[in-house]
Tab-separated table of C-alpha atoms and ligand atoms in Angstrom:
chain	number	residue	atom	x	y	z
A	1	MET	CA	-10.868	8.048	18.067
A	2	THR	CA	-9.194	5.934	15.477
A	3	ILE	CA	-11.565	7.195	12.502
A	4	ASN	CA	-10.114	10.792	14.005
A	5	PHE	CA	-7.084	10.008	13.862
A	6	LEU	CA	-6.401	8.026	10.653
A	7	GLN	CA	-8.943	10.925	8.898
A	8	LYS	CA	-6.446	14.023	10.211
A	9	TYR	CA	-5.080	15.136	6.179
A	10	LYS	CA	-6.814	13.037	4.374
A	11	PRO	CA	-7.348	14.330	0.799
A	12	HIS	CA	-10.834	14.647	-0.477
A	13	LEU	CA	-9.379	14.960	-4.617
A	14	HIS	CA	-6.647	12.669	-3.697
A	15	PHE	CA	-5.815	9.504	-3.852
A	16	ALA	CA	-4.333	8.496	-0.390
A	17	PRO	CA	-4.607	4.708	0.826
A	18	LYS	CA	-7.045	3.816	3.579
A	19	LYS	CA	-4.674	2.592	6.276
A	20	ASN	CA	-0.490	2.541	6.242
A	21	TRP	CA	2.733	2.960	3.488
A	22	MET	CA	2.271	4.319	-0.047
A	23	ASN	CA	4.660	5.421	-1.519
A	24	ASP	CA	5.109	5.338	-6.460
A	25	PRO	CA	2.231	5.207	-8.562
A	26	ASN	CA	2.820	1.800	-10.756
A	27	GLY	CA	0.768	-0.094	-13.547
A	28	LEU	CA	-1.268	2.458	-14.453
A	29	VAL	CA	-3.366	1.904	-17.141
A	30	TYR	CA	-7.165	1.876	-19.112
A	31	PHE	CA	-9.349	-1.235	-19.515
A	32	GLU	CA	-12.694	-1.667	-20.779
A	33	GLY	CA	-13.694	1.831	-18.817
A	34	GLU	CA	-11.507	1.384	-15.543
A	35	TYR	CA	-8.396	3.450	-15.167
A	36	HIS	CA	-6.293	1.500	-12.754
A	37	LEU	CA	-4.201	2.231	-10.139
A	38	PHE	CA	-1.307	0.107	-8.253
A	39	TYR	CA	1.210	1.564	-6.230
A	40	GLN	CA	4.084	0.676	-4.143
A	41	TYR	CA	2.463	-0.763	-0.291
A	42	ASN	CA	3.217	-1.986	2.609
A	43	PRO	CA	0.456	-3.278	4.154
A	44	TYR	CA	2.256	-3.598	7.624
A	45	ASP	CA	2.784	-0.581	8.660
A	46	SER	CA	2.551	3.514	7.722
A	47	ILE	CA	6.265	3.493	6.779
A	48	TRP	CA	8.928	2.427	4.174
A	49	GLY	CA	8.867	-1.475	4.085
A	50	PRO	CA	8.512	-5.170	2.288
A	51	MET	CA	6.955	-3.372	-0.923
A	52	HIS	CA	2.994	-5.037	-2.530
A	53	TRP	CA	1.606	-3.849	-5.359
A	54	GLY	CA	-1.476	-1.967	-3.643
A	55	HIS	CA	-4.533	-1.180	-6.066
A	56	ALA	CA	-7.145	0.617	-6.750
A	57	VAL	CA	-10.007	1.452	-10.003
A	58	SER	CA	-11.710	4.559	-11.101
A	59	LYS	CA	-14.010	6.226	-14.032
A	60	ASP	CA	-12.811	8.988	-13.245
A	61	MET	CA	-8.892	9.461	-11.738
A	62	ILE	CA	-10.360	11.597	-9.031
A	63	LYS	CA	-12.737	9.338	-7.280
A	64	TRP	CA	-10.697	6.248	-6.170
A	65	SER	CA	-11.884	2.959	-5.096
A	66	GLU	CA	-9.337	0.630	-2.916
A	67	LEU	CA	-9.444	-2.962	-3.960
A	68	ASP	CA	-7.013	-5.870	-2.792
A	69	ILE	CA	-3.563	-6.071	-2.748
A	70	ALA	CA	-2.785	-6.540	-6.213
A	71	LEU	CA	1.365	-8.307	-6.080
A	72	TYR	CA	2.338	-9.970	-3.153
A	73	PRO	CA	6.301	-10.370	-2.619
A	74	ASP	CA	7.494	-14.356	-3.602
A	75	GLU	CA	11.097	-16.151	-3.260
A	76	HIS	CA	11.940	-13.712	-6.085
A	77	GLY	CA	11.895	-11.389	-3.830
A	78	THR	CA	9.706	-7.849	-2.967
A	79	ILE	CA	7.109	-6.012	-5.547
A	80	PHE	CA	8.817	-2.692	-6.574
A	81	SER	CA	7.950	-0.519	-8.924
A	82	GLY	CA	6.742	-1.271	-12.110
A	83	SER	CA	4.011	-0.997	-15.204
A	84	ALA	CA	0.967	-2.361	-16.842
A	85	VAL	CA	0.081	-2.659	-20.597
A	86	VAL	CA	-3.284	-4.268	-22.127
A	87	ASP	CA	-1.886	-7.391	-24.221
A	88	TRP	CA	-4.021	-6.471	-27.033
A	89	HIS	CA	-3.094	-9.460	-29.614
A	90	ASN	CA	-2.118	-11.764	-27.208
A	91	SER	CA	1.799	-10.894	-27.759
A	92	THR	CA	2.259	-13.559	-24.563
A	93	GLY	CA	0.600	-16.731	-25.378
A	94	LEU	CA	-1.344	-15.764	-22.087
A	95	PHE	CA	-4.844	-14.483	-23.050
A	96	PRO	CA	-5.552	-16.892	-26.259
A	97	ASP	CA	-10.049	-16.114	-24.889
A	98	LYS	CA	-9.707	-12.225	-24.541
A	99	PRO	CA	-7.012	-9.559	-24.401
A	100	GLY	CA	-6.144	-8.779	-20.704
A	101	ILE	CA	-3.313	-6.750	-18.604
A	102	VAL	CA	0.090	-7.655	-18.035
A	103	SER	CA	2.190	-5.900	-15.600
A	104	ILE	CA	6.305	-5.829	-15.766
A	105	PHE	CA	7.782	-5.203	-12.452
A	106	THR	CA	10.342	-5.019	-10.409
A	107	GLN	CA	11.743	-7.851	-7.958
A	108	GLN	CA	13.933	-7.669	-5.397
A	109	LEU	CA	15.799	-9.368	-2.790
A	110	GLU	CA	17.397	-8.095	0.068
A	111	GLY	CA	21.200	-8.590	-0.484
A	112	SER	CA	23.300	-9.666	3.233
A	113	GLU	CA	26.373	-8.703	4.326
A	114	LYS	CA	28.504	-11.042	2.314
A	115	ILE	CA	25.922	-10.632	-0.843
A	116	PRO	CA	24.160	-7.741	-2.416
A	117	PRO	CA	20.588	-7.224	-3.207
A	118	LYS	CA	19.363	-8.308	-5.860
A	119	GLN	CA	16.528	-6.883	-8.736
A	120	SER	CA	14.812	-8.290	-11.882
A	121	GLN	CA	12.155	-7.883	-13.729
A	122	SER	CA	8.617	-9.797	-13.715
A	123	LEU	CA	5.412	-10.733	-14.999
A	124	ALA	CA	2.152	-11.570	-13.865
A	125	TYR	CA	-1.021	-11.196	-15.294
A	126	SER	CA	-4.926	-11.141	-15.078
A	127	HIS	CA	-7.342	-12.126	-17.027
A	128	ASP	CA	-10.384	-10.581	-15.041
A	129	ASN	CA	-9.447	-7.181	-15.194
A	130	GLY	CA	-6.943	-6.526	-12.156
A	131	ARG	CA	-8.758	-8.262	-9.326
A	132	THR	CA	-7.068	-11.444	-9.217
A	133	TRP	CA	-3.549	-11.861	-10.703
A	134	SER	CA	-1.206	-15.052	-11.203
A	135	LYS	CA	2.694	-14.613	-11.565
A	136	TYR	CA	4.349	-15.843	-15.667
A	137	GLN	CA	6.144	-19.184	-14.574
A	138	GLY	CA	9.102	-18.373	-15.905
A	139	ASN	CA	9.697	-15.193	-13.718
A	140	PRO	CA	12.409	-13.246	-13.653
A	141	VAL	CA	12.546	-12.127	-17.422
A	142	LEU	CA	15.155	-9.920	-16.996
A	143	GLU	CA	17.976	-10.275	-14.973
A	144	HIS	CA	21.716	-8.559	-14.883
A	145	GLU	CA	24.295	-9.980	-14.434
A	146	SER	CA	26.300	-6.956	-12.176
A	147	LYS	CA	24.181	-4.137	-12.037
A	148	ILE	CA	22.677	-4.032	-8.544
A	149	ASP	CA	20.306	-1.097	-9.474
A	150	PHE	CA	17.802	-2.244	-12.056
A	151	ARG	CA	14.699	-1.485	-12.100
A	152	ASP	CA	11.491	0.679	-13.038
A	153	PRO	CA	10.006	-0.874	-15.940
A	154	LYS	CA	7.793	1.251	-17.926
A	155	VAL	CA	6.920	-0.856	-21.012
A	156	PHE	CA	4.888	0.015	-24.039
A	157	TRP	CA	4.253	-0.713	-27.491
A	158	HIS	CA	6.274	1.327	-30.272
A	159	LYS	CA	4.255	1.037	-33.493
A	160	GLY	CA	7.467	2.297	-35.888
A	161	THR	CA	9.134	-1.328	-34.783
A	162	ASN	CA	6.207	-3.624	-33.838
A	163	LYS	CA	7.489	-4.224	-30.618
A	164	TRP	CA	7.001	-3.598	-27.301
A	165	VAL	CA	9.915	-1.627	-25.536
A	166	MET	CA	11.463	-0.925	-21.904
A	167	VAL	CA	12.816	1.437	-20.238
A	168	LEU	CA	14.979	0.646	-16.915
A	169	ALA	CA	16.887	2.746	-14.294
A	170	THR	CA	20.070	1.617	-14.000
A	171	GLY	CA	21.711	3.559	-11.743
A	172	GLN	CA	23.193	7.059	-13.076
A	173	THR	CA	21.625	5.720	-16.937
A	174	ILE	CA	18.832	4.595	-18.577
A	175	SER	CA	18.537	1.240	-20.310
A	176	ILE	CA	16.250	0.459	-23.531
A	177	TYR	CA	15.144	-2.993	-24.128
A	178	SER	CA	12.406	-4.564	-27.090
A	179	SER	CA	10.389	-7.475	-27.023
A	180	GLN	CA	8.123	-9.291	-29.184
A	181	ASN	CA	6.353	-10.959	-26.516
A	182	LEU	CA	7.030	-9.129	-23.316
A	183	ILE	CA	9.144	-11.921	-22.355
A	184	ASP	CA	12.642	-12.315	-24.390
A	185	TRP	CA	14.046	-9.160	-24.006
A	186	GLU	CA	16.634	-7.697	-26.012
A	187	PHE	CA	19.043	-4.714	-25.228
A	188	GLU	CA	18.876	-1.848	-27.167
A	189	SER	CA	20.695	0.688	-25.518
A	190	GLU	CA	21.576	3.089	-22.869
A	191	PHE	CA	20.734	6.364	-22.185
A	192	GLY	CA	21.978	9.394	-20.070
A	193	ASP	CA	26.050	9.662	-19.686
A	194	HIS	CA	26.723	13.118	-19.159
A	195	ILE	CA	23.661	14.598	-19.706
A	196	GLY	CA	20.929	15.275	-16.570
A	197	VAL	CA	21.369	15.900	-13.546
A	198	HIS	CA	22.790	13.122	-11.691
A	199	ASP	CA	22.251	14.058	-8.329
A	200	GLY	CA	21.095	10.402	-7.183
A	201	VAL	CA	20.857	7.092	-7.992
A	202	TRP	CA	18.338	7.423	-11.125
A	203	GLU	CA	14.274	6.081	-10.932
A	204	CYS	CA	11.320	5.260	-12.375
A	205	PRO	CA	11.666	6.137	-16.198
A	206	ASP	CA	8.792	7.469	-18.447
A	207	LEU	CA	8.869	7.370	-22.317
A	208	PHE	CA	6.231	8.201	-24.521
A	209	GLN	CA	5.745	10.832	-27.368
A	210	LEU	CA	3.378	14.218	-26.953
A	211	LYS	CA	2.621	16.723	-29.836
A	212	VAL	CA	3.358	20.180	-29.652
A	213	GLU	CA	0.606	22.608	-28.541
A	214	ASN	CA	-1.303	24.600	-32.224
A	215	SER	CA	1.054	22.717	-34.078
A	216	GLU	CA	1.387	18.904	-35.941
A	217	GLU	CA	4.184	18.963	-34.337
A	218	THR	CA	5.498	15.754	-32.021
A	219	LYS	CA	8.153	14.734	-29.661
A	220	TRP	CA	9.653	12.322	-27.515
A	221	VAL	CA	9.571	13.109	-23.814
A	222	LEU	CA	11.702	10.850	-21.035
A	223	PHE	CA	10.585	11.404	-17.501
A	224	VAL	CA	13.568	9.679	-15.138
A	225	SER	CA	13.319	10.501	-11.391
A	226	ILE	CA	16.091	11.419	-9.266
A	227	GLY	CA	16.990	9.939	-5.707
A	228	ASP	CA	17.318	11.703	-2.407
A	229	ASN	CA	21.145	12.531	-1.641
A	230	PRO	CA	21.605	13.907	2.076
A	231	GLN	CA	23.845	16.159	0.062
A	232	PHE	CA	21.224	18.606	-1.870
A	233	ASP	CA	18.180	20.611	-0.465
A	234	ALA	CA	16.099	19.777	-3.191
A	235	GLY	CA	15.271	15.959	-1.579
A	236	SER	CA	13.898	13.667	-4.625
A	237	ARG	CA	12.559	14.849	-7.842
A	238	THR	CA	11.091	14.226	-11.380
A	239	GLN	CA	13.520	15.677	-14.594
A	240	TYR	CA	12.646	15.425	-17.808
A	241	PHE	CA	14.223	15.566	-21.198
A	242	ILE	CA	12.643	15.690	-25.009
A	243	GLY	CA	14.102	14.359	-27.943
A	244	SER	CA	13.525	11.495	-30.570
A	245	PHE	CA	13.592	8.063	-30.397
A	246	ASP	CA	13.529	5.280	-33.373
A	247	GLY	CA	12.299	2.431	-31.467
A	248	SER	CA	15.451	1.795	-30.070
A	249	GLN	CA	17.266	4.967	-29.180
A	250	PHE	CA	16.092	8.289	-27.263
A	251	THR	CA	18.211	11.873	-28.481
A	252	ALA	CA	17.714	14.761	-26.679
A	253	GLY	CA	17.702	17.436	-28.615
A	254	ASP	CA	19.597	20.716	-27.301
A	255	GLU	CA	18.076	22.351	-23.884
A	256	SER	CA	16.158	19.570	-23.763
A	257	ASN	CA	15.617	19.480	-19.933
A	258	ASP	CA	14.160	20.354	-17.266
A	259	TRP	CA	12.547	19.801	-14.232
A	260	LEU	CA	8.266	18.740	-14.014
A	261	ASP	CA	7.728	19.962	-10.698
A	262	PHE	CA	9.029	22.818	-9.108
A	263	GLY	CA	7.684	21.938	-5.560
A	264	LYS	CA	8.857	19.645	-2.796
A	265	ASP	CA	6.067	16.956	-3.553
A	266	ASN	CA	5.819	15.083	-6.917
A	267	TYR	CA	8.058	11.831	-7.510
A	268	ALA	CA	8.022	8.337	-9.435
A	269	GLY	CA	5.609	9.929	-11.902
A	270	VAL	CA	4.295	8.287	-14.707
A	271	SER	CA	1.939	7.710	-17.861
A	272	PHE	CA	-1.192	6.166	-18.222
A	273	SER	CA	-0.950	3.350	-20.449
A	274	ASP	CA	-3.669	2.639	-23.295
A	275	ILE	CA	-5.797	5.568	-23.455
A	276	PRO	CA	-8.077	4.876	-25.896
A	277	GLU	CA	-6.669	6.544	-29.371
A	278	LYS	CA	-9.899	8.675	-29.550
A	279	ASP	CA	-9.398	10.342	-25.881
A	280	GLY	CA	-5.463	10.713	-26.945
A	281	ARG	CA	-4.646	12.250	-23.797
A	282	ARG	CA	-1.490	11.343	-22.496
A	283	ILE	CA	-2.376	12.223	-18.317
A	284	TYR	CA	0.866	11.052	-15.307
A	285	LEU	CA	0.545	11.204	-11.916
A	286	GLY	CA	3.079	11.158	-8.881
A	287	TRP	CA	3.546	10.627	-5.707
A	288	MET	CA	3.010	13.338	-3.606
A	289	SER	CA	6.042	13.203	-1.640
A	290	ASN	CA	10.009	13.630	-0.876
A	291	TRP	CA	12.583	10.976	0.015
A	292	ARG	CA	13.687	13.457	2.168
A	293	TYR	CA	10.797	13.458	4.644
A	294	ALA	CA	8.032	11.013	3.477
A	295	ASN	CA	8.711	8.962	6.259
A	296	GLN	CA	8.279	11.322	8.966
A	297	VAL	CA	4.869	13.207	7.017
A	298	PRO	CA	2.601	13.966	10.199
A	299	THR	CA	-0.077	11.875	9.467
A	300	GLU	CA	-1.102	8.961	11.523
A	301	GLY	CA	-2.051	5.493	10.382
A	302	TRP	CA	-1.658	5.766	6.820
A	303	ARG	CA	1.347	8.103	4.734
A	304	GLY	CA	1.493	8.592	1.129
A	305	GLN	CA	-1.003	10.439	-1.448
A	306	MET	CA	-0.800	11.079	-5.419
A	307	THR	CA	-0.902	14.488	-7.205
A	308	LEU	CA	-3.397	15.174	-9.457
A	309	PRO	CA	-3.375	13.555	-12.736
A	310	ARG	CA	-2.136	15.693	-14.933
A	311	GLU	CA	-3.142	16.064	-18.663
A	312	LEU	CA	0.741	16.688	-20.233
A	313	SER	CA	1.269	18.404	-23.858
A	314	LEU	CA	4.652	20.127	-25.354
A	315	ARG	CA	4.983	24.308	-25.475
A	316	LYS	CA	7.132	25.727	-28.224
A	317	ASN	CA	8.577	29.291	-27.084
A	318	GLY	CA	11.564	30.001	-30.063
A	319	GLU	CA	13.511	27.340	-30.173
A	320	VAL	CA	12.819	26.095	-26.316
A	321	TYR	CA	10.477	22.614	-25.517
A	322	LYS	CA	9.002	22.915	-22.369
A	323	VAL	CA	6.724	20.432	-20.748
A	324	ILE	CA	3.118	21.691	-19.689
A	325	GLN	CA	1.045	20.044	-17.602
A	326	LYS	CA	-2.360	20.728	-16.490
A	327	PRO	CA	-5.451	18.818	-13.891
A	328	VAL	CA	-7.596	17.142	-16.009
A	329	LYS	CA	-10.883	17.986	-17.218
A	330	GLU	CA	-12.605	15.181	-15.132
A	331	LEU	CA	-11.748	17.459	-11.842
A	332	ASP	CA	-13.891	19.892	-12.861
A	333	SER	CA	-16.926	18.593	-12.152
A	334	TYR	CA	-16.051	17.966	-8.259
A	335	PHE	CA	-16.715	21.761	-8.450
A	336	SER	CA	-19.059	24.470	-8.903
A	337	ASN	CA	-18.023	27.908	-10.256
A	338	LYS	CA	-19.009	30.888	-6.366
A	339	GLU	CA	-17.309	34.133	-6.799
A	340	ASP	CA	-15.512	35.877	-9.618
A	341	ILE	CA	-13.115	38.186	-9.522
A	342	ASN	CA	-13.007	41.100	-12.120
A	343	ASP	CA	-11.602	44.340	-12.733
A	344	VAL	CA	-9.609	44.593	-8.778
A	345	ILE	CA	-7.003	47.686	-9.631
A	346	GLY	CA	-4.672	48.629	-6.448
A	347	SER	CA	-2.068	47.797	-3.861
A	348	GLY	CA	-2.374	46.583	-0.318
A	349	ASP	CA	-1.796	43.878	2.312
A	350	GLY	CA	-5.736	42.660	1.618
A	351	LEU	CA	-6.052	44.200	-2.166
A	352	LYS	CA	-8.889	41.370	-2.192
A	353	GLU	CA	-10.181	39.235	0.824
A	354	VAL	CA	-12.646	36.441	0.075
A	355	LYS	CA	-13.960	34.027	2.826
A	356	ILE	CA	-13.640	30.644	1.675
A	357	ASN	CA	-14.238	28.519	5.034
A	358	LYS	CA	-14.139	25.369	2.362
A	359	SER	CA	-12.249	21.855	2.483
A	360	TYR	CA	-11.352	21.904	-0.982
A	361	LEU	CA	-11.207	24.388	-3.577
A	362	ASP	CA	-10.264	24.905	-7.204
A	363	TRP	CA	-9.173	28.874	-7.952
A	364	VAL	CA	-7.957	30.343	-11.289
A	365	LEU	CA	-6.421	33.775	-10.928
A	366	ASN	CA	-5.159	36.547	-13.903
A	367	VAL	CA	-2.552	39.383	-12.629
A	368	GLU	CA	-1.356	41.885	-14.201
A	369	ARG	CA	1.449	43.729	-13.084
A	370	ILE	CA	1.028	47.716	-13.362
A	371	ASP	CA	3.991	49.107	-11.149
A	372	ALA	CA	4.195	46.471	-8.206
A	373	THR	CA	7.365	44.888	-7.304
A	374	LYS	CA	5.771	42.292	-5.520
A	375	PHE	CA	2.799	40.773	-5.148
A	376	GLY	CA	0.892	37.535	-4.277
A	377	ILE	CA	-2.000	35.165	-2.172
A	378	ILE	CA	-2.094	34.905	1.259
A	379	LEU	CA	-3.743	31.112	1.923
A	380	HIS	CA	-4.758	31.362	5.634
A	381	HIS	CA	-5.573	27.730	6.650
A	382	THR	CA	-6.650	29.167	10.265
A	383	GLU	CA	-5.998	31.965	11.849
A	384	GLU	CA	-2.361	31.203	13.011
A	385	HIS	CA	-1.718	28.752	9.738
A	386	PHE	CA	-1.053	30.052	6.552
A	387	THR	CA	0.624	29.585	2.864
A	388	ARG	CA	2.180	32.507	0.777
A	389	ILE	CA	2.753	33.117	-2.984
A	390	THR	CA	4.888	35.748	-4.134
A	391	PHE	CA	5.481	37.480	-7.246
A	392	ASP	CA	8.182	39.187	-6.804
A	393	SER	CA	9.512	41.074	-10.108
A	394	THR	CA	12.956	41.905	-8.969
A	395	GLU	CA	14.023	38.722	-9.679
A	396	ASN	CA	11.425	37.386	-11.586
A	397	VAL	CA	10.412	34.396	-9.890
A	398	VAL	CA	7.730	32.789	-7.968
A	399	ILE	CA	7.989	31.181	-4.150
A	400	LEU	CA	5.621	28.993	-2.585
A	401	ASP	CA	6.633	29.620	1.209
A	402	ARG	CA	5.038	27.056	3.721
A	403	LYS	CA	6.805	27.944	6.924
A	404	SER	CA	3.539	29.523	8.593
A	405	SER	CA	1.624	26.243	7.519
A	406	GLY	CA	1.058	23.916	10.017
A	407	ILE	CA	3.347	21.399	11.198
A	408	ILE	CA	6.437	21.149	10.173
A	409	ASP	CA	8.791	20.508	12.608
A	410	PHE	CA	9.127	16.778	11.146
A	411	SER	CA	11.979	17.478	8.921
A	412	GLU	CA	14.655	21.000	8.545
A	413	ASN	CA	14.270	20.516	5.453
A	414	PHE	CA	10.458	20.994	4.928
A	415	SER	CA	10.188	24.671	5.704
A	416	ASN	CA	12.604	25.825	3.074
A	417	ILE	CA	10.920	28.024	0.190
A	418	GLN	CA	10.398	26.567	-3.021
A	419	ALA	CA	10.910	28.898	-6.101
A	420	VAL	CA	11.227	29.231	-9.897
A	421	LYS	CA	12.890	31.330	-12.273
A	422	MET	CA	10.908	32.633	-14.866
A	423	ASP	CA	10.945	34.762	-17.948
A	424	ASN	CA	9.075	37.655	-16.045
A	425	VAL	CA	5.741	37.788	-13.212
A	426	ASN	CA	3.812	40.771	-15.671
A	427	ASN	CA	1.182	39.255	-16.395
A	428	ILE	CA	0.504	35.678	-14.851
A	429	GLN	CA	-2.338	33.611	-14.902
A	430	LEU	CA	-2.682	30.842	-11.628
A	431	HIS	CA	-4.334	28.094	-11.054
A	432	MET	CA	-4.497	26.608	-7.627
A	433	VAL	CA	-6.039	23.765	-5.889
A	434	ILE	CA	-6.141	23.198	-2.762
A	435	ASP	CA	-6.852	19.848	-0.508
A	436	SER	CA	-6.330	19.038	3.396
A	437	SER	CA	-2.559	18.669	3.268
A	438	SER	CA	-1.515	19.787	-0.299
A	439	ILE	CA	-1.594	23.303	-2.704
A	440	GLU	CA	-0.936	22.016	-5.983
A	441	LEU	CA	0.056	25.367	-7.863
A	442	PHE	CA	0.062	26.187	-12.094
A	443	VAL	CA	1.561	29.081	-13.072
A	444	ASN	CA	0.872	30.380	-16.802
A	445	GLU	CA	-1.672	27.607	-17.636
A	446	GLY	CA	0.777	24.447	-16.934
A	447	GLU	CA	4.689	26.044	-17.542
A	448	TYR	CA	5.718	25.603	-14.283
A	449	ALA	CA	3.944	23.534	-11.351
A	450	ILE	CA	5.084	23.870	-7.576
A	451	THR	CA	3.813	20.688	-5.990
A	452	SER	CA	3.801	20.505	-2.049
A	453	LEU	CA	2.616	18.769	1.147
A	454	ILE	CA	1.237	20.972	3.986
A	455	TYR	CA	0.050	19.843	7.329
A	456	PRO	CA	-2.355	22.713	8.883
A	457	ASP	CA	-5.737	22.313	10.813
A	458	LYS	CA	-7.980	23.414	8.336
A	459	ALA	CA	-7.392	23.831	4.293
A	460	CYS	CA	-8.922	27.283	3.707
A	461	GLU	CA	-10.828	29.302	5.635
A	462	ASN	CA	-9.628	33.021	3.476
A	463	ILE	CA	-7.643	33.811	0.946
A	464	SER	CA	-6.056	37.665	0.696
A	465	ILE	CA	-4.160	38.989	-2.171
A	466	PHE	CA	-1.334	41.125	-1.616
A	467	ALA	CA	0.708	43.896	-3.817
A	468	VAL	CA	3.993	45.671	-2.551
A	469	ASN	CA	5.195	49.117	-3.405
A	470	GLY	CA	2.764	49.678	-6.218
A	471	LYS	CA	-0.151	48.323	-8.162
A	472	VAL	CA	-2.090	45.146	-9.744
A	473	LYS	CA	-4.913	44.198	-11.572
A	474	VAL	CA	-7.046	41.068	-11.023
A	475	SER	CA	-9.813	40.011	-13.549
A	476	ASN	CA	-11.497	37.065	-15.143
A	477	SER	CA	-10.555	35.563	-12.029
A	478	HIS	CA	-13.039	32.058	-10.923
A	479	MET	CA	-13.094	30.613	-7.149
A	480	SER	CA	-14.541	27.358	-7.233
A	481	THR	CA	-15.903	25.438	-4.366
A	482	PRO	CA	-16.653	21.491	-3.850
A	483	VAL	CA	-20.274	20.667	-5.619
A	484	LYS	CA	-22.222	18.565	-2.345
B	501	FRU	C1	11.419	4.942	-6.177
B	501	FRU	C2	11.956	4.050	-5.718
B	501	FRU	C3	11.538	2.622	-7.176
B	501	FRU	C4	11.611	1.562	-6.330
B	501	FRU	C5	10.650	1.873	-5.231
B	501	FRU	C6	10.765	0.807	-4.191
B	501	FRU	O1	10.557	6.210	-5.417
B	501	FRU	O2	13.090	3.741	-4.824
B	501	FRU	O3	12.714	2.738	-7.833
B	501	FRU	O4	10.977	0.728	-6.964
B	501	FRU	O5	10.607	3.088	-4.859
B	501	FRU	O6	9.804	1.224	-3.398
């Protein structure tokens, strides 16, 4: 019995804790052949509570082994979000013998009626590949006299200035600090006034350089997550800015900000540190939920899962740069090709139907719109439960509608549609990954992502392609099912 309810909706391809509550990914770092995923974790319950850092490791970012809790609360507070880096050259003095991992995180002390809560930044270090941790004796290493929102440090080594750089969420701005040793921090600059979306508190920043596809050009990208605000339907979501960074100040270019994901369920995403240069990828993952209903999603005994790890790049269309994201190539070895669809031309409700009956699935679909006004796919999870993905040429939008996808009544907001405005829908490439309780959609080679939780009884029984008021042509499409 217990096993059953704990397993219901448990993902096959995504990380979720065995038990209890998880939110943001923290301390993503690669070291000595392992990817480390730490995460906001409440070991006592399956709702948000006293935060610890949970810990999992993986060789390929898909299959994770959950380890013991890495960081426990102490006199400086509970353990909020943060990052981890490898101290290769013993800049901290904590690694006289060989390099190891340092984590930099926020500690939060609850306030009372008279005293506001206090957030400060602390360090911990590990000499055994993250298996055990010591807190730094001089914690906290960074505090602020008056700022109450002062959290989520993401640290990286900046080659140009030979310094560690920290981006920190400070209310409605991102503050940038620098350090020689991860211990003494100096304020550099603040970004965010009069730019971007300020619908909620700014959280979980990340700053890194990305290459523009098919060119040698690089740009700096700043991720900023925005907390839930009941006045707006979207709940919590992540925006990005594209610009330049000189080691001290981030400057956004014109028209440089957009949403990272147009689905509701990708929050607090940050990237891995220390992926070897010869690999060269910038990979991030997000928490696949939304603060609007995260504490109510209908899983029992556990709550929270991560998105798939996604490789990032930039695409330049005219003068506009866009962040591109695609599931990492490591995912491919979990699938084998089952069915190709080629040169299906027509219209109607069941233009093409494919029986699936699998617990997870990966699909690449290419659709050329001939004269249909709308087209798309229906994922039939069961006979009753389905999710509809529609491309509408009158509005040039793609819509994911999950109102019949299964359990939805835990939040009024959950059944609202998720949509993205596109330039046109005439030639669509769609990559879809479906798991027990999620759909991740990547449109046009990763140009738009829509990440969405769903709670059907089964992942997918069959899929049908439809076209309305005219024809489409489906070609070069592959459906892949799990490798046993
Ligand atoms: C983002 C966040 C962070 C904070 C953590 C607490 O989801 O609110 O700002 O550090 O979660 O769990």
